[in-house]
Coordinates of C-alpha atoms in Angstrom, one line a residue:
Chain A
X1 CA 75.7 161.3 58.0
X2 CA 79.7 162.4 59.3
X3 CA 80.2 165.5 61.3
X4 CA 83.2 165.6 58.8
X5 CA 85.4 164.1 55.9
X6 CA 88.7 165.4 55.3
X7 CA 91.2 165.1 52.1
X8 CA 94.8 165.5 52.1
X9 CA 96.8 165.9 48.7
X10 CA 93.4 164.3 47.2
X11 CA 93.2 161.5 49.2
X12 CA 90.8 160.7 51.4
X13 CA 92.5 160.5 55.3
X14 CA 92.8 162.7 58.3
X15 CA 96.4 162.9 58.7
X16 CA 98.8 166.0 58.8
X17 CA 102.5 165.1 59.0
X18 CA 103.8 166.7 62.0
X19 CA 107.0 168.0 59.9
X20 CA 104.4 169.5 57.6
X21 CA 105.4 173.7 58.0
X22 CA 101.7 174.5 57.9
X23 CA 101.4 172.8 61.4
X24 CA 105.1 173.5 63.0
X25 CA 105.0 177.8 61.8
X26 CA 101.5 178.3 60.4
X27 CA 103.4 178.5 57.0
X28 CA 100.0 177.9 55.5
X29 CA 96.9 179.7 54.1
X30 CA 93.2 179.1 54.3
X31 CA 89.8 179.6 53.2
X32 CA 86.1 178.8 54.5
X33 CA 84.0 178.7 51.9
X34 CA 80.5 178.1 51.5
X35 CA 78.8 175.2 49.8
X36 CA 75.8 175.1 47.7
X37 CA 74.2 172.8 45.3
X38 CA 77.5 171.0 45.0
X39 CA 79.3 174.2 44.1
X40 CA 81.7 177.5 45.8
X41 CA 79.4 179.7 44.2
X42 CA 81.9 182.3 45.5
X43 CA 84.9 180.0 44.8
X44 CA 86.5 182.6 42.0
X45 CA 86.7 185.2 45.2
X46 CA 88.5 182.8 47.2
X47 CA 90.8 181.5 44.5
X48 CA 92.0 184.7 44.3
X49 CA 92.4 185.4 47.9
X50 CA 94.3 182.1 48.6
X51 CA 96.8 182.6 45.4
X52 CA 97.5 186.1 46.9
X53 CA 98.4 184.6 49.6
X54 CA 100.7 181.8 48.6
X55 CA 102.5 184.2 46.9
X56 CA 103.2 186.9 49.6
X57 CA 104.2 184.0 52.4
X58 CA 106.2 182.4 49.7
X59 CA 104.2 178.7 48.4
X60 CA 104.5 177.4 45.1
X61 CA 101.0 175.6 44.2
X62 CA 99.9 174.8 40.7
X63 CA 96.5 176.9 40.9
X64 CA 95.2 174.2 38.0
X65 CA 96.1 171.0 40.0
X66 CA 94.3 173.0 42.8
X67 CA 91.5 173.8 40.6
X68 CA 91.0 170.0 39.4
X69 CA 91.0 168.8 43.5
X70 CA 88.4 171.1 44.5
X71 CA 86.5 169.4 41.6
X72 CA 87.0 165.8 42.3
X73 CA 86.3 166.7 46.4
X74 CA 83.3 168.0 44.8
X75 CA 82.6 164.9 43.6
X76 CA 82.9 163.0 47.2
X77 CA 81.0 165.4 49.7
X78 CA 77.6 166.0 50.3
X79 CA 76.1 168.7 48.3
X80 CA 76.1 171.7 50.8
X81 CA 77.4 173.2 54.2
X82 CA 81.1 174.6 54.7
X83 CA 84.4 174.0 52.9
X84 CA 87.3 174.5 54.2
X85 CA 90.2 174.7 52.5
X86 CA 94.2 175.0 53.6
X87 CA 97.0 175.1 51.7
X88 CA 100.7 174.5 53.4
X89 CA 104.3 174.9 52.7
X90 CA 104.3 171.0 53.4
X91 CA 106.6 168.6 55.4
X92 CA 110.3 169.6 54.9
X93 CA 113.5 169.3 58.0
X94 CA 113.4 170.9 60.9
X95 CA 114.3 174.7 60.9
X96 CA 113.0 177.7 59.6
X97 CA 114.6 178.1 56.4
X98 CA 113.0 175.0 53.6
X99 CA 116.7 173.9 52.2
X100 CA 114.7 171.9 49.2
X101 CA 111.7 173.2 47.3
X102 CA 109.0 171.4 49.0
X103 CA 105.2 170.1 47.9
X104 CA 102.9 171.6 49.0
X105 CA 100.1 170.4 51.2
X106 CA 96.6 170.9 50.2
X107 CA 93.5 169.9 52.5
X108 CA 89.9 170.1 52.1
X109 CA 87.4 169.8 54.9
X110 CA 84.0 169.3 54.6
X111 CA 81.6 170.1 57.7
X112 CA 77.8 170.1 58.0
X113 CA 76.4 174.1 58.3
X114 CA 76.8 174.8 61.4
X115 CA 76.2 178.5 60.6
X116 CA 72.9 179.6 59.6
X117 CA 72.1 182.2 57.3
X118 CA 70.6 184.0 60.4
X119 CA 68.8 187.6 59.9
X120 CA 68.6 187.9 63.6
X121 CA 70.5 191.1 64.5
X122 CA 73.9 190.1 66.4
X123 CA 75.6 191.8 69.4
X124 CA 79.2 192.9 69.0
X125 CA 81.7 193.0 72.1
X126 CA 84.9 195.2 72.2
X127 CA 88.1 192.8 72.9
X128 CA 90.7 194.1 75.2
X129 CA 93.0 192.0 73.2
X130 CA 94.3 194.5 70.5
X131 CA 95.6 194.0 66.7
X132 CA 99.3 194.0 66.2
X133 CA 100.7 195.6 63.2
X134 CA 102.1 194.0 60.4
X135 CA 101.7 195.7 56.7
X136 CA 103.3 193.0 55.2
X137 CA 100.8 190.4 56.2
X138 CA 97.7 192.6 56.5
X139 CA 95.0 191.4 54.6
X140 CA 96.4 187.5 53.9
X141 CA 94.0 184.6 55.6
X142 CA 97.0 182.9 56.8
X143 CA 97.7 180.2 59.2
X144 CA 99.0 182.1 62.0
X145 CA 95.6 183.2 63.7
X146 CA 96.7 183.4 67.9
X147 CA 95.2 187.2 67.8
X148 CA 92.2 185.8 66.6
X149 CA 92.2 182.6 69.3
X150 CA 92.9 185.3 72.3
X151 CA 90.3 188.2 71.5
X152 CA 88.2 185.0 71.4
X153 CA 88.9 183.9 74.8
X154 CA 87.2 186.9 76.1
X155 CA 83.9 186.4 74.7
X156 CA 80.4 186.0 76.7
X157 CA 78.5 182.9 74.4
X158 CA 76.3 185.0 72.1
X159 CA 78.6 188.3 71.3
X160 CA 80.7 188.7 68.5
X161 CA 84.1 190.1 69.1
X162 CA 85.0 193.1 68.1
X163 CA 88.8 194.1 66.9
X164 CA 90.7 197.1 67.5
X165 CA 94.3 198.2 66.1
X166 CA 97.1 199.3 68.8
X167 CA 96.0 202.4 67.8
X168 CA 92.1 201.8 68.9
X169 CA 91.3 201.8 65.0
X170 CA 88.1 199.5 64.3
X171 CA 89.5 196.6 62.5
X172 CA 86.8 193.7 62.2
X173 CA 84.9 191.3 63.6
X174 CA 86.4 188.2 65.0
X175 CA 85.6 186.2 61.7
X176 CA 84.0 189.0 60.1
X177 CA 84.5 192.2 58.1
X178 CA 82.2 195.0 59.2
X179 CA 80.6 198.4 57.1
X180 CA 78.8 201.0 58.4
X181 CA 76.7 203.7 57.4
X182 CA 76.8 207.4 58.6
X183 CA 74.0 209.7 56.5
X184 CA 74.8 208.6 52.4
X185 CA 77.7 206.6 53.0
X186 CA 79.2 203.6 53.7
X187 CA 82.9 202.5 54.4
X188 CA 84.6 199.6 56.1
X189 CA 87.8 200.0 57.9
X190 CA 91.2 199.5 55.8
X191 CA 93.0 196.3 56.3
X192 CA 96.6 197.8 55.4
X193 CA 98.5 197.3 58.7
X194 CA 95.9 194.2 60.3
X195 CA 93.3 192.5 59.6
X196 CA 92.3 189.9 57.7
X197 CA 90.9 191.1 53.7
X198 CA 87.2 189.0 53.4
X199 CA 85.9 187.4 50.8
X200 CA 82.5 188.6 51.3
X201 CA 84.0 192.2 51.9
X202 CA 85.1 192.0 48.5
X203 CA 81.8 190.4 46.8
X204 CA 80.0 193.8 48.3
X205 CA 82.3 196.1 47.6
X206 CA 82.8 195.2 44.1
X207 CA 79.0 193.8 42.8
X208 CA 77.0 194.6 45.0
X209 CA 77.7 198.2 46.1
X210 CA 78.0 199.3 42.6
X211 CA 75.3 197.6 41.6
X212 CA 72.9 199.6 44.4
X213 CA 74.8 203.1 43.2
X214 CA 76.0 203.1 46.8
X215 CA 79.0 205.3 48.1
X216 CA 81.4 203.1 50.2
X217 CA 85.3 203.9 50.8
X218 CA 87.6 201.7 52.8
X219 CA 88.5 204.4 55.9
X220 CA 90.2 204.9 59.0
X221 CA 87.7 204.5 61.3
X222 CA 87.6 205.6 65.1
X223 CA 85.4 203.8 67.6
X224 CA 83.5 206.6 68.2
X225 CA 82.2 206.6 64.3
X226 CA 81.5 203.1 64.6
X227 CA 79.3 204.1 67.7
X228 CA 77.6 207.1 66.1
X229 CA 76.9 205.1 62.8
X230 CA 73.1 204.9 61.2
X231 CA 74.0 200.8 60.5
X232 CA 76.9 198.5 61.0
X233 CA 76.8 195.0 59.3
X234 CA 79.2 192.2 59.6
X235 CA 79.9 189.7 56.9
X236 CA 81.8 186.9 55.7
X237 CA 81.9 184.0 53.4
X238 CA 79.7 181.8 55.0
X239 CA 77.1 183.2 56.9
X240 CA 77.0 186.6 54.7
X241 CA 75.1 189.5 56.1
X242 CA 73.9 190.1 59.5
X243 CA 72.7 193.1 61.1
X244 CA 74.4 194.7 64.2
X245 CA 72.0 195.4 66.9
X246 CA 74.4 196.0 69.7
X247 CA 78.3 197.0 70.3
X248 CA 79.2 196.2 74.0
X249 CA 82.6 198.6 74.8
X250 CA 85.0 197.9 77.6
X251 CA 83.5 199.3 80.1
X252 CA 80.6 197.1 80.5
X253 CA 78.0 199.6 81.0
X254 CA 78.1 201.5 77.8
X255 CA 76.3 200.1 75.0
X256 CA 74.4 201.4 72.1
X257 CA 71.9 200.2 70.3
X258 CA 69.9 200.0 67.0
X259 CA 67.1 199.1 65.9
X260 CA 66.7 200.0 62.1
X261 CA 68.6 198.0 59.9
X262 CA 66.7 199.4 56.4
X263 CA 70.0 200.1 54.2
X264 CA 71.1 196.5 55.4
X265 CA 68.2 194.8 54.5
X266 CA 68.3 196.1 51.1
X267 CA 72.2 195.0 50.4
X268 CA 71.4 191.9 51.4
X269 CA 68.2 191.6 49.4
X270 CA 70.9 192.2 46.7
X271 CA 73.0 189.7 47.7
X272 CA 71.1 186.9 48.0
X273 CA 69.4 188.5 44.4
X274 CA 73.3 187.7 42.8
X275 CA 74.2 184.8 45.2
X276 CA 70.9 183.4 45.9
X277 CA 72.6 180.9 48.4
X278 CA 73.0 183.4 51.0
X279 CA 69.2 183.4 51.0
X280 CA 67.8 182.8 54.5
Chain B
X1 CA 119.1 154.3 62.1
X2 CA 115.8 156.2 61.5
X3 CA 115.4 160.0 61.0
X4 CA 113.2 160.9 63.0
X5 CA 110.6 159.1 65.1
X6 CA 107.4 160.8 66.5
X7 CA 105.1 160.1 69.6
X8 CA 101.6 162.0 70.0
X9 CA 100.1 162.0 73.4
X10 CA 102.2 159.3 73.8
X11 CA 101.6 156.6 71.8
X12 CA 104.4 156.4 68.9
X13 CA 102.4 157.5 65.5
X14 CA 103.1 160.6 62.9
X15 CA 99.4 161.5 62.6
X16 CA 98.5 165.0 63.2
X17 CA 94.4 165.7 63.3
X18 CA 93.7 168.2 61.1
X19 CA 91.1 170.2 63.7
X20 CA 94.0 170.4 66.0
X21 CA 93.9 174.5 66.8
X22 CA 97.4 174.0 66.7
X23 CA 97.6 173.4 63.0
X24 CA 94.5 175.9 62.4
X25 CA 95.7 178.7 64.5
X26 CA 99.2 177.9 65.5
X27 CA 97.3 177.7 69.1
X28 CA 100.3 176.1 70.4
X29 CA 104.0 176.1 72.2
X30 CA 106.6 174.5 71.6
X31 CA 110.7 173.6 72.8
X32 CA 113.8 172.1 70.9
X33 CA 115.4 170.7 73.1
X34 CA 119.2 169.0 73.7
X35 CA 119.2 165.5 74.7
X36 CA 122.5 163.7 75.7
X37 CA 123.4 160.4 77.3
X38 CA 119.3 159.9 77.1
X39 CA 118.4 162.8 79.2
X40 CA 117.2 166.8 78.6
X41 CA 119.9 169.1 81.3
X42 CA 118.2 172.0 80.4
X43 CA 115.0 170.0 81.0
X44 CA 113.7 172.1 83.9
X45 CA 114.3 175.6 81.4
X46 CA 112.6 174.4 78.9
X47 CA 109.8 173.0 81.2
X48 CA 109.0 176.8 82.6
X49 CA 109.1 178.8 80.1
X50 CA 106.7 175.9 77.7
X51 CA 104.2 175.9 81.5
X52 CA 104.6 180.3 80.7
X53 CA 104.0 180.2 77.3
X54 CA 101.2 177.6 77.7
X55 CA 99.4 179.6 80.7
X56 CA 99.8 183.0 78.4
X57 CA 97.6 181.7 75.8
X58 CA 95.2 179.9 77.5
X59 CA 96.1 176.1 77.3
X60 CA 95.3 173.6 80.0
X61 CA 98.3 171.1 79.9
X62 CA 99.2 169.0 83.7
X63 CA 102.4 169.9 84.3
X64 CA 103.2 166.0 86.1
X65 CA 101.7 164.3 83.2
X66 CA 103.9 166.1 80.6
X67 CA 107.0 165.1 82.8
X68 CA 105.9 161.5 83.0
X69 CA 105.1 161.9 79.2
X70 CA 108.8 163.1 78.9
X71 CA 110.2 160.1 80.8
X72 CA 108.3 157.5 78.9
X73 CA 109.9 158.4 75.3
X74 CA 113.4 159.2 76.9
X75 CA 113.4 154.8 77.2
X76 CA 112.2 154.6 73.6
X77 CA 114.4 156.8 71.8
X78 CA 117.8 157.1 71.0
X79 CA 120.2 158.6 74.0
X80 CA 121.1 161.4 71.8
X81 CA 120.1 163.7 69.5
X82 CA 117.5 166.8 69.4
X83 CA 114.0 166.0 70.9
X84 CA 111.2 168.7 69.8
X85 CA 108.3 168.7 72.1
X86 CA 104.7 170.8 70.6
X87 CA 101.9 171.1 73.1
X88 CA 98.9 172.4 71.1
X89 CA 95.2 173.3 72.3
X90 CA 94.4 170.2 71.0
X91 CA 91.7 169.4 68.7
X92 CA 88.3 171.2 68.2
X93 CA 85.2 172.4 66.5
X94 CA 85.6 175.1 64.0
X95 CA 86.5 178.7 64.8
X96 CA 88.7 180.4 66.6
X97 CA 86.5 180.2 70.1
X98 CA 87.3 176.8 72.2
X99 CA 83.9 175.4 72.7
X100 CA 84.3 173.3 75.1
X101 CA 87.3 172.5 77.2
X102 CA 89.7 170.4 75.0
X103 CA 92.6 168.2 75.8
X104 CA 95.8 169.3 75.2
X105 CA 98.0 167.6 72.3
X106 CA 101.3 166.7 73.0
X107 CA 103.7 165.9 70.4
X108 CA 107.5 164.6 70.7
X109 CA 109.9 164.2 67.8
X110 CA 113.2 163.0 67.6
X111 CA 115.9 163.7 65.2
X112 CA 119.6 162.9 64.8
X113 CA 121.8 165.5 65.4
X114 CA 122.0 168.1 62.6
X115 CA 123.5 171.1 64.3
X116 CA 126.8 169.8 65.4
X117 CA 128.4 171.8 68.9
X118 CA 130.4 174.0 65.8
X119 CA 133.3 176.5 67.1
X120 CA 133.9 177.9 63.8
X121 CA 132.7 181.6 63.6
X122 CA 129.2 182.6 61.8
X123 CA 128.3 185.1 59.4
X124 CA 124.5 187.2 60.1
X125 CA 123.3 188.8 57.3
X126 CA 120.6 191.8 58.6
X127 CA 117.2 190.7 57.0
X128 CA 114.6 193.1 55.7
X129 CA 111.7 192.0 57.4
X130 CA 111.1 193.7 60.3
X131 CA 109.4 192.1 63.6
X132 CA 106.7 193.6 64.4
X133 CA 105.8 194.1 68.1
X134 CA 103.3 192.3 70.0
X135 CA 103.7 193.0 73.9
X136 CA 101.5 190.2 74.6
X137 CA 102.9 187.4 72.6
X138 CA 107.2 188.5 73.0
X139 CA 109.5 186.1 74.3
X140 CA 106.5 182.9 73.7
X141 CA 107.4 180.5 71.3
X142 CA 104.7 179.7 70.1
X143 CA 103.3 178.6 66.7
X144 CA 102.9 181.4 64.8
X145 CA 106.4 182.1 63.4
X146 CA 105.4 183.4 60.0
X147 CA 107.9 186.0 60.8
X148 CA 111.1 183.9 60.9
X149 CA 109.9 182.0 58.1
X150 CA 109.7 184.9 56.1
X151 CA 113.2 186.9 57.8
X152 CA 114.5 182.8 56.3
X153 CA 113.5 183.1 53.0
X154 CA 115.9 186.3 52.5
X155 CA 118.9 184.3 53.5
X156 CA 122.0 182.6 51.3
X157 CA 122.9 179.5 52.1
X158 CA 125.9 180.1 54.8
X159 CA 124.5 182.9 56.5
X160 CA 122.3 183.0 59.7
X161 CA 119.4 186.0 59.9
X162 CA 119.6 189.1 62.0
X163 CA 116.5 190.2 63.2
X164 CA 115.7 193.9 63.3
X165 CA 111.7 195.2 64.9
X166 CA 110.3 197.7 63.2
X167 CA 111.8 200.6 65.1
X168 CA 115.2 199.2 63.7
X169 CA 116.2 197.8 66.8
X170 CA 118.4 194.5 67.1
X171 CA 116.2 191.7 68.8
X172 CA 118.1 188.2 67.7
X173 CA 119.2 185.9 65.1
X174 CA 116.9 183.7 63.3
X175 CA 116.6 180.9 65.6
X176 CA 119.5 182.3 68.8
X177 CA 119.5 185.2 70.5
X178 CA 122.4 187.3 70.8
X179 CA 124.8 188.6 73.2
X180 CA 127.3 191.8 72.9
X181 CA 130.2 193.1 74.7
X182 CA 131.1 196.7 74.7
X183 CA 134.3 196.7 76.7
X184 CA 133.6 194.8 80.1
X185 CA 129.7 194.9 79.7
X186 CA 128.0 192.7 78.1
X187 CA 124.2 192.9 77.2
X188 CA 121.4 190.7 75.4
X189 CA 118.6 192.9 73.2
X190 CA 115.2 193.1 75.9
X191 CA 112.8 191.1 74.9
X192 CA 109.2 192.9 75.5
X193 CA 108.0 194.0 72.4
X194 CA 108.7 191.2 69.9
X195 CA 111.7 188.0 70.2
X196 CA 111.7 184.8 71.9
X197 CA 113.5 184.3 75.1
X198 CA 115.0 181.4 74.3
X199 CA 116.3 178.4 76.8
X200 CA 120.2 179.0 76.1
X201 CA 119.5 182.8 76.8
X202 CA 118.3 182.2 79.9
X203 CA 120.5 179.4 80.8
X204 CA 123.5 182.3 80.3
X205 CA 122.0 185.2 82.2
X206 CA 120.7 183.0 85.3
X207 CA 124.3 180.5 85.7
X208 CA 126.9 181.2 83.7
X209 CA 127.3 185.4 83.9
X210 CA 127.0 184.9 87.4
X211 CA 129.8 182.5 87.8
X212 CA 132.2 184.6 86.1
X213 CA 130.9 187.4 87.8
X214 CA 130.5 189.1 84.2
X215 CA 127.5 192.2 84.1
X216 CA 125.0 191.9 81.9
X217 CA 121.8 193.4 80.9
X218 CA 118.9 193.4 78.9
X219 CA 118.8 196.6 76.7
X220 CA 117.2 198.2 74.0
X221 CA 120.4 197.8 71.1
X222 CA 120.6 200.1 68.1
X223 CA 122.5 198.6 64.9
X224 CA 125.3 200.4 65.3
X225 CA 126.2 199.2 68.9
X226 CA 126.0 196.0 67.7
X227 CA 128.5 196.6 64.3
X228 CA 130.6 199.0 67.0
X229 CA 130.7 195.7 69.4
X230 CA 133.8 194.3 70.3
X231 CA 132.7 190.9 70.6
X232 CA 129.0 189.2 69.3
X233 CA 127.8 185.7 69.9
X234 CA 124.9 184.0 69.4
X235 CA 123.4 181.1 71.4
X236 CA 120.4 178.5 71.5
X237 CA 119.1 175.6 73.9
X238 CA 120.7 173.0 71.0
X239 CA 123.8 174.1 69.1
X240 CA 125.3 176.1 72.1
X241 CA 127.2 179.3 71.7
X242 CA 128.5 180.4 68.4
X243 CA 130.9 183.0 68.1
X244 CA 129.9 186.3 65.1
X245 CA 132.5 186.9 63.0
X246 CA 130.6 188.5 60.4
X247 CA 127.8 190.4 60.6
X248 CA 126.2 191.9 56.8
X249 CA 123.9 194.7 56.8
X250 CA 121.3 195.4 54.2
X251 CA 123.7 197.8 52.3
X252 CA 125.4 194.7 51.0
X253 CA 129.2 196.5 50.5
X254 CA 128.7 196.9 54.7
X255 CA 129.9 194.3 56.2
X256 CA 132.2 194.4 59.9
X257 CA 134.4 191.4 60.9
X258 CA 135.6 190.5 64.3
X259 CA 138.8 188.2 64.8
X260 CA 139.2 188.0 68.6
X261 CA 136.5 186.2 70.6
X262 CA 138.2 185.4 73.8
X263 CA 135.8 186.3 75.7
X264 CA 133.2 184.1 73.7
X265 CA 135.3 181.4 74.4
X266 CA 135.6 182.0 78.0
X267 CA 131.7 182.0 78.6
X268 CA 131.8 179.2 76.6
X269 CA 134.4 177.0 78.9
X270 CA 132.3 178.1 81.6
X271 CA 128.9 176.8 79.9
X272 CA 130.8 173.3 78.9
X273 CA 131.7 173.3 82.7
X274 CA 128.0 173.1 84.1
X275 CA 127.0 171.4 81.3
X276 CA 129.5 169.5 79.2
X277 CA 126.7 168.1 76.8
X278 CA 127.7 171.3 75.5
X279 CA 131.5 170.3 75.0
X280 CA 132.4 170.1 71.1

């Protein structure tokens, strides 16, 4: 059993050219995908995500070449646990602007589950660190992550982080999108000027929301609704659904808690009735 | 006559692990740097603000070992050229949270001379993309330059990028920063909300205003100062100082033209002086 296998352009080998413009300007997307029964069940989600992508930070990538790798790394890897895939600009001169058209770089990583489908309610902790704006790249899963790498430094070992705009908007989790409920209805914040558009996000809000007949709207939303909600989940692609039980704010001593996580229960329950790999 | 040779953590291979944070997350810094007659003179610039940018988000790297690091490929390299050093978080688990404490990657590259000491006059062309500002992270260069990689992809061949925030301030060409004159007084755009404070800049405003006891500043500088300038250069840590004679805004009939850069080519006798490396 490896702890990881890794290929590049296909091939199996660990190496990343140090010219390559994923690694020298985060000119490079990615997604973390979960692996079941030799499959992405959710792979058409991130497909779409990743192509997105590409296109706004300016890759070329033949979406059917990329189609036939994921198959034949299919072929080579154990049967479950966590996929990662990235997608660069590739190796071209030095400088910002790529004189020539360049190939691009495509790797897949393969790593044992280290997350667990875990029902156990998690604890979410405000980050000082704050979202910059930027509508243009709102949303994409790109390569340039260093917001994400600082909130994280903040964190005690158990909490999630927390992310808030500039503004003191609720954003998202550290590597998760996050809903709430207040009375009927559910929203999760909108992604327009930060933030990082989930795949799981959009698995709930376009199957499995509708197919509960629940309300949810994508909203501005104000730390102080996310502290007066009924529920708050976080999700993403790998680990799915997870109750919040607690959100820690800066000043250490507030912190509010709950204890009923009924509505969550039941979106998971559908979930895991469409996907049944997100089943604990 | 290679084109480029590479040495990672010292040892001379092009091999890049692909769960180093710095390709994941851009978690990373990184210098082009000048070298002449086998040594780096602005060495001990581009040695404090790479220990500034690497203490600002959270890297561990010893300061003597990198310099030791330094001297080491200086004997096995060509006496001329540009060197690129990239000191990354080094390589870890998966997410954005550093586990454990990891060792720093250091990466040097050399390359040939591509940008040659050139006197001739530029032309900027105003790109579209906008910076957007992040206190925390202006004047670091660090990995995650999505921004100038996009502001790059705007640009005709000949032309170099001028970089507006999103407030429609000037902040600096695409890889230079910029200096002004407005009858005696010269100034350079601030550098707090977005930019990178780059070597040359520095280099300037610390020993070469000085000795010609010019004034200078660090200012906030709307468009129109800059197209009502009377003289505009730009400068970096490799290619020097390069006179503007053009500068195209986004209306693309606008367009100003200087003739007379005397006093460019004043500042830049006086840089050649301290450091004739600099000499074309």
């Amino acid at each position: 059993v490896t702890d990881s296998m890794v290929f590049i352009n296909g091939r199996p080998e660990a190496c990343v050219d140090p010219r390559d413009r994923g690694f020298c300007y985060g000119h490079g997307v990615f997604e973390t995908m979960k692996l079941s029964a030799g499959q992405v069940p959710l792979w058409k989600f991130h497909r779409r995500r990743l192509l997105h992508g590409l296109a706004v930070i300016g890759i070329c990538a033949d979406a059917t070449e990329l189609e036939l790798e994921l198959q034949q790394v299919l072929t080579k890897i154990p049967d479950a646990g966590t996929l990662k895939l990235v997608v660069t600009a590739g190796a071209g001169s030095r400088g910002y602007r790529a004189i020539a058209p360049l190939k691009a770089t495509t790797i897949f990583q393969w790593f044992p589950h280290s997350v667990q489908v875990e029902p156990a309610p998690v604890s979410l902790q405000v980050c000082q660190y704050s979202l910059p704006h930027n509508p243009y790249l709102a949303g994409i899963k790109h390569l340039n992550r260093l917001d994400q790498v600082l909130a994280a430094q903040e964190l005690e070992a158990e909490d999630q982080g927390l992310l808030l705009d500039v503004n003191g908007a609720v954003i998202e989790a550290l590597s998760h999108n996050l809903f709430i409920r207040r009375g009927e209805h559910w929203m999760t914040p909108r992604l327009d000027h930060c933030g990082v558009a989930g795949v799981m996000r959009a698995v709930l809000m376009e199957k499995v929301f509708p197919r509960l007949s629940l309300n949810v709207t994508e909203a501005y939303v104000e730390l102080f609704e996310l502290l007066t909600a009924d529920e708050i989940f976080i999700c993403n692609a790998v680990a799915g659904i997870q109750a919040v039980a607690t959100v820690k704010t800066l000043l250490k001593a507030e912190e509010k808690n709950w204890r009923c996580h009924g509505e969550t229960r039941r979106i998971r329950a559908c979930l895991e009735e469409i996907y049944p790999c997100f089943t604990a």
